[in-house]
Short mmCIF file of C-alpha atoms in Angstrom, two decimals:
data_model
loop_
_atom_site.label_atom_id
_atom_site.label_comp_id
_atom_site.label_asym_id
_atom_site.label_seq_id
_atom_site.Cartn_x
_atom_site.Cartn_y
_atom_site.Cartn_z
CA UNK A 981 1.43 -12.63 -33.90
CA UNK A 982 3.99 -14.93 -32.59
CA UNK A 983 5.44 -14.18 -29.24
CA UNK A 984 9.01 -12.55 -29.44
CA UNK A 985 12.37 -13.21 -27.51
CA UNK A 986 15.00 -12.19 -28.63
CA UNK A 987 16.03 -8.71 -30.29
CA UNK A 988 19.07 -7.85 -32.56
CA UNK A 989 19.44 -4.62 -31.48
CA UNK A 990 22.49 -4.10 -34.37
CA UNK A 991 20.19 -5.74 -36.52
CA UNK A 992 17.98 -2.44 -36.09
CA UNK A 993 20.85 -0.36 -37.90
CA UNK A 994 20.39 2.91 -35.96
CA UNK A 995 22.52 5.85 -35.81
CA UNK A 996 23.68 7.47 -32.47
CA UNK A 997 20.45 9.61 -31.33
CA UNK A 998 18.06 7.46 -33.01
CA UNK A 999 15.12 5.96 -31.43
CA UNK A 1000 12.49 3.49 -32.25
CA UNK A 1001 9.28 2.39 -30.62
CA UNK A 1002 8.26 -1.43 -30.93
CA UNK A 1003 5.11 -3.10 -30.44
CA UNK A 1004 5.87 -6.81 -30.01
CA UNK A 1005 3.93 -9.69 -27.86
CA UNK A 1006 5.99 -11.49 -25.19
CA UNK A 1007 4.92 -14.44 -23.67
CA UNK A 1008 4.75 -14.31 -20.07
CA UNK A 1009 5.22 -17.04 -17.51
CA UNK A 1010 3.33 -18.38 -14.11
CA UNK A 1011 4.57 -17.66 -10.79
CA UNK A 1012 4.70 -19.07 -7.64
CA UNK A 1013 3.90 -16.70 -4.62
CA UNK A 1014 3.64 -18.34 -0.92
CA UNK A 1015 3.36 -21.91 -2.48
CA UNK A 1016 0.46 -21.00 -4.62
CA UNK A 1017 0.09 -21.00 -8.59
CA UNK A 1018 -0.50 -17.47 -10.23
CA UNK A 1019 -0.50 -17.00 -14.53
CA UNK A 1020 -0.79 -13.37 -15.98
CA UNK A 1021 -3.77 -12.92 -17.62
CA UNK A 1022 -3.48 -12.87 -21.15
CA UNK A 1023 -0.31 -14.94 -21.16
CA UNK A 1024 0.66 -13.60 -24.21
CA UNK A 1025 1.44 -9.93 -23.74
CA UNK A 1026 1.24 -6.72 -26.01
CA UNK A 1027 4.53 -4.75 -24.87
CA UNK A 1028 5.68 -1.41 -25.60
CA UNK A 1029 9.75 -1.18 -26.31
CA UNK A 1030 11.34 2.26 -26.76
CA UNK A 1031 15.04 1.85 -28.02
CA UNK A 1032 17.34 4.54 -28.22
CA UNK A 1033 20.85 4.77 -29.40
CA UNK A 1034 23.09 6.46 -27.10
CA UNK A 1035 25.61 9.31 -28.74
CA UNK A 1036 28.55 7.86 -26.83
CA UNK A 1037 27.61 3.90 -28.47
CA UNK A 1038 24.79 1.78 -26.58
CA UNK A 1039 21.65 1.58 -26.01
CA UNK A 1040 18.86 3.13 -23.43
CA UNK A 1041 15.97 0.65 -23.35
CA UNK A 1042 12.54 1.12 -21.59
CA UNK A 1043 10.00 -1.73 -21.26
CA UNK A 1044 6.06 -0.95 -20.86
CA UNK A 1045 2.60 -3.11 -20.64
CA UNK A 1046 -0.38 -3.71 -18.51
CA UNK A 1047 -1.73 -7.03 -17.61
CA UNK A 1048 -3.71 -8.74 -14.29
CA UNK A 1049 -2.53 -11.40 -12.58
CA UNK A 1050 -5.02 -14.47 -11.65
CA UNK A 1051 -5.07 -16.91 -8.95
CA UNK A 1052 -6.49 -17.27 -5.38
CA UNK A 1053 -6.64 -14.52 -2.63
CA UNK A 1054 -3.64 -14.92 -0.05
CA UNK A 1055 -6.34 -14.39 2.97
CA UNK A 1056 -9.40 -16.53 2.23
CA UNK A 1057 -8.20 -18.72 -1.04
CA UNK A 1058 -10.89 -17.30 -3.65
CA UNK A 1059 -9.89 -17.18 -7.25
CA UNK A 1060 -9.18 -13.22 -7.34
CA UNK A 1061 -7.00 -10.82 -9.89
CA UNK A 1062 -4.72 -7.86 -9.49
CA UNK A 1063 -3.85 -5.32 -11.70
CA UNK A 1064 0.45 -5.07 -12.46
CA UNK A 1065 1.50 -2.38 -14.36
CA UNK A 1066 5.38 -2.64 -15.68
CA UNK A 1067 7.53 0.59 -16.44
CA UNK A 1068 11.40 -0.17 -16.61
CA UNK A 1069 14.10 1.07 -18.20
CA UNK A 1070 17.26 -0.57 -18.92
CA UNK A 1071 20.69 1.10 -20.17
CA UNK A 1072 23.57 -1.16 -22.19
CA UNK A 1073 26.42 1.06 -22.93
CA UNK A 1074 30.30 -0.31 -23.12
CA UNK A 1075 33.35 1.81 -21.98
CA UNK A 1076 36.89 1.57 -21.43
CA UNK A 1077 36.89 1.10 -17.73
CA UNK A 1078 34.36 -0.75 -15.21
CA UNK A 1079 33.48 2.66 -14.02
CA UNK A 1080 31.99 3.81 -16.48
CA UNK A 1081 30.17 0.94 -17.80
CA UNK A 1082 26.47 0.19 -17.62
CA UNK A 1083 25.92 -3.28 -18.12
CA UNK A 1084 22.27 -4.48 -19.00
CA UNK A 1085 21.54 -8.03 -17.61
CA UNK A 1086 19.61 -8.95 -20.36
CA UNK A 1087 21.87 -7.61 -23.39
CA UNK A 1088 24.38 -10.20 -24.17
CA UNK A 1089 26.45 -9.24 -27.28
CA UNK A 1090 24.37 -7.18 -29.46
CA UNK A 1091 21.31 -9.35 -28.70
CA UNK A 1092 18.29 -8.43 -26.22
CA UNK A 1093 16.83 -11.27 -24.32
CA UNK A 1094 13.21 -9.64 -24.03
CA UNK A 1095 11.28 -12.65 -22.99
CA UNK A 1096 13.58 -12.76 -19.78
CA UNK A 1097 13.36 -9.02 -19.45
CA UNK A 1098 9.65 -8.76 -19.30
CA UNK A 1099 9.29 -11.94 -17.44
CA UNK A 1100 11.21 -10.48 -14.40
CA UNK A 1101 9.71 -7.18 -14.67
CA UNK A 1102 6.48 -8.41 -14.50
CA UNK A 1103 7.65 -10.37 -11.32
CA UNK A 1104 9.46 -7.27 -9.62
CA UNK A 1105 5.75 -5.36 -10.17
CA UNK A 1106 3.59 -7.67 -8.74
CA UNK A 1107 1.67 -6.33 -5.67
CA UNK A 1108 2.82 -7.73 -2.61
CA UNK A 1109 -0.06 -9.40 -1.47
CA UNK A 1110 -2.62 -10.91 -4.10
CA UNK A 1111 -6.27 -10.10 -2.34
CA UNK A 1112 -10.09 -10.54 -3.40
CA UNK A 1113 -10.21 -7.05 -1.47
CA UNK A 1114 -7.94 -4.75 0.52
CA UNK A 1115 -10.02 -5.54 3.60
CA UNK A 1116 -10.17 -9.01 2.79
CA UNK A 1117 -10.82 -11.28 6.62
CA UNK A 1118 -9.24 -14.73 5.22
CA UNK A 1119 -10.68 -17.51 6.90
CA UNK A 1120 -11.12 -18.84 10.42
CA UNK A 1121 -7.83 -20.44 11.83
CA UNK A 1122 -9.71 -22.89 13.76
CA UNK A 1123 -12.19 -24.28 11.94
CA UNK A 1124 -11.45 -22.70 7.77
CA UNK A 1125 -14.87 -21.05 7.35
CA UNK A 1126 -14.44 -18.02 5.36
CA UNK A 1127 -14.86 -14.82 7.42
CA UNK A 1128 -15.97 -12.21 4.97
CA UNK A 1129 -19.56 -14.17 4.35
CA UNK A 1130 -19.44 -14.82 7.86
CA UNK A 1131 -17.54 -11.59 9.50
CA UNK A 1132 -19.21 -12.48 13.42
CA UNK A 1133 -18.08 -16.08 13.24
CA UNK A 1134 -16.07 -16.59 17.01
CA UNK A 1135 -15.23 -19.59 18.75
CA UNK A 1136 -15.49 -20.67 22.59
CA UNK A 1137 -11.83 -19.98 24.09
CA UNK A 1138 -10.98 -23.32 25.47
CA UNK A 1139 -8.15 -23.48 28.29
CA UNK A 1140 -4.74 -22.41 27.90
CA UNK A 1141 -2.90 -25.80 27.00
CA UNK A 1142 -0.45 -23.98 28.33
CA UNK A 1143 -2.09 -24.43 32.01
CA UNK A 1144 -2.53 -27.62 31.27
CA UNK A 1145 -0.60 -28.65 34.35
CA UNK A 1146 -1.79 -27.23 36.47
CA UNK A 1147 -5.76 -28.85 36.49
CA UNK A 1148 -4.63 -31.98 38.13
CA UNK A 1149 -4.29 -29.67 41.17
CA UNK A 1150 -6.78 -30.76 43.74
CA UNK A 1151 -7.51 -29.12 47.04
CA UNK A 1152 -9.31 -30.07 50.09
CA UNK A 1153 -11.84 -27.87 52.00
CA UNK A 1154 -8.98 -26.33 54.20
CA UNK A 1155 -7.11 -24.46 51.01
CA UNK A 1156 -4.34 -27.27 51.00
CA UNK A 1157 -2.77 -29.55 48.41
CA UNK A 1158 -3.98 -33.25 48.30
CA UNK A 1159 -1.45 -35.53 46.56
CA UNK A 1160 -2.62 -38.08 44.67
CA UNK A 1161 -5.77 -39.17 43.19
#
């Protein structure tokens, strides 16, 4: 089935208080999240749309599907998924005044631009961090080994380079300050 992205929603014909409930395939796009490459997993995604046509004219839309997103863990790199589950809801209805208008971002005219719709959805519902597991270690600042196959790995402190300074200090046998080499 080919991916779909744009709807006519007049093309649907429905009468005030009619609903219909669309299974369609959207194709969804990569992301970037702290400079690293993430792709939903299937790209192309099975969607659920519910339209409804309001009694006053418009339309309330909601927007549904499941999917995982691939791509490495933010702590310690490994390729990892995460689950993302999208629920939204949308509402396009024109009236008289600004006040009461409800203005969908993605329903120009009479058509619905669902590729864009699902595409930020699916960004909005992303978790915020992408982990191999919640208690994921990352890896070692220092040296880059990964910490969760090696959880006791330490280093040897080495001085304060902020004290650096102060190790040219000498002092004779008397407690005093010798200058100079």
């Amino acid at each position: 089935m080919e991916p779909t992205d744009l709807i006519d929603l007049s093309g649907l014909r429905m009468s005030p208080g009619e609903g219909r409930r669309m299974d369609l395939q959207v194709l969804l796009d990569a992301v970037r999240l702290s400079e690293q490459g993430y792709a939903p997993d299937p790209a192309q995604q099975e969607v659920r749309l519910d339209i409804s046509r309001m009694l006053g004219g418009g339309y309330a839309l909601q927007l549904r599907f499941d999917t995982t997103i691939a791509g490495p863990c933010m702590r310690c790199l490994t390729p990892t998924s995460s689950e993302v589950a999208v629920d939204v809801r949308e509402l396009e209805q024109k009236k008289r005044t600004p006040e009461e208008q409800f203005d969908s971002d993605y329903v120009k005219g009479d058509d619905l631009d669902l590729h864009r719709w699902a595409n930020d959805s699916f960004v909005f519902s992303l978790p915020v961090r992408v982990l191999c597991r919640e208690d994921c270690l990352g890896l070692c600042p220092e040296c880059g080994i990964e910490l969760n196959d090696h959880p006791g790995h330490t280093h040897q402190a080495g001085p304060d380079p902020r004290l650096a300074a102060l190790s040219g200090i000498r002092f004779d046998a008397d407690g005093n300050i010798v200058q100079g080499p």
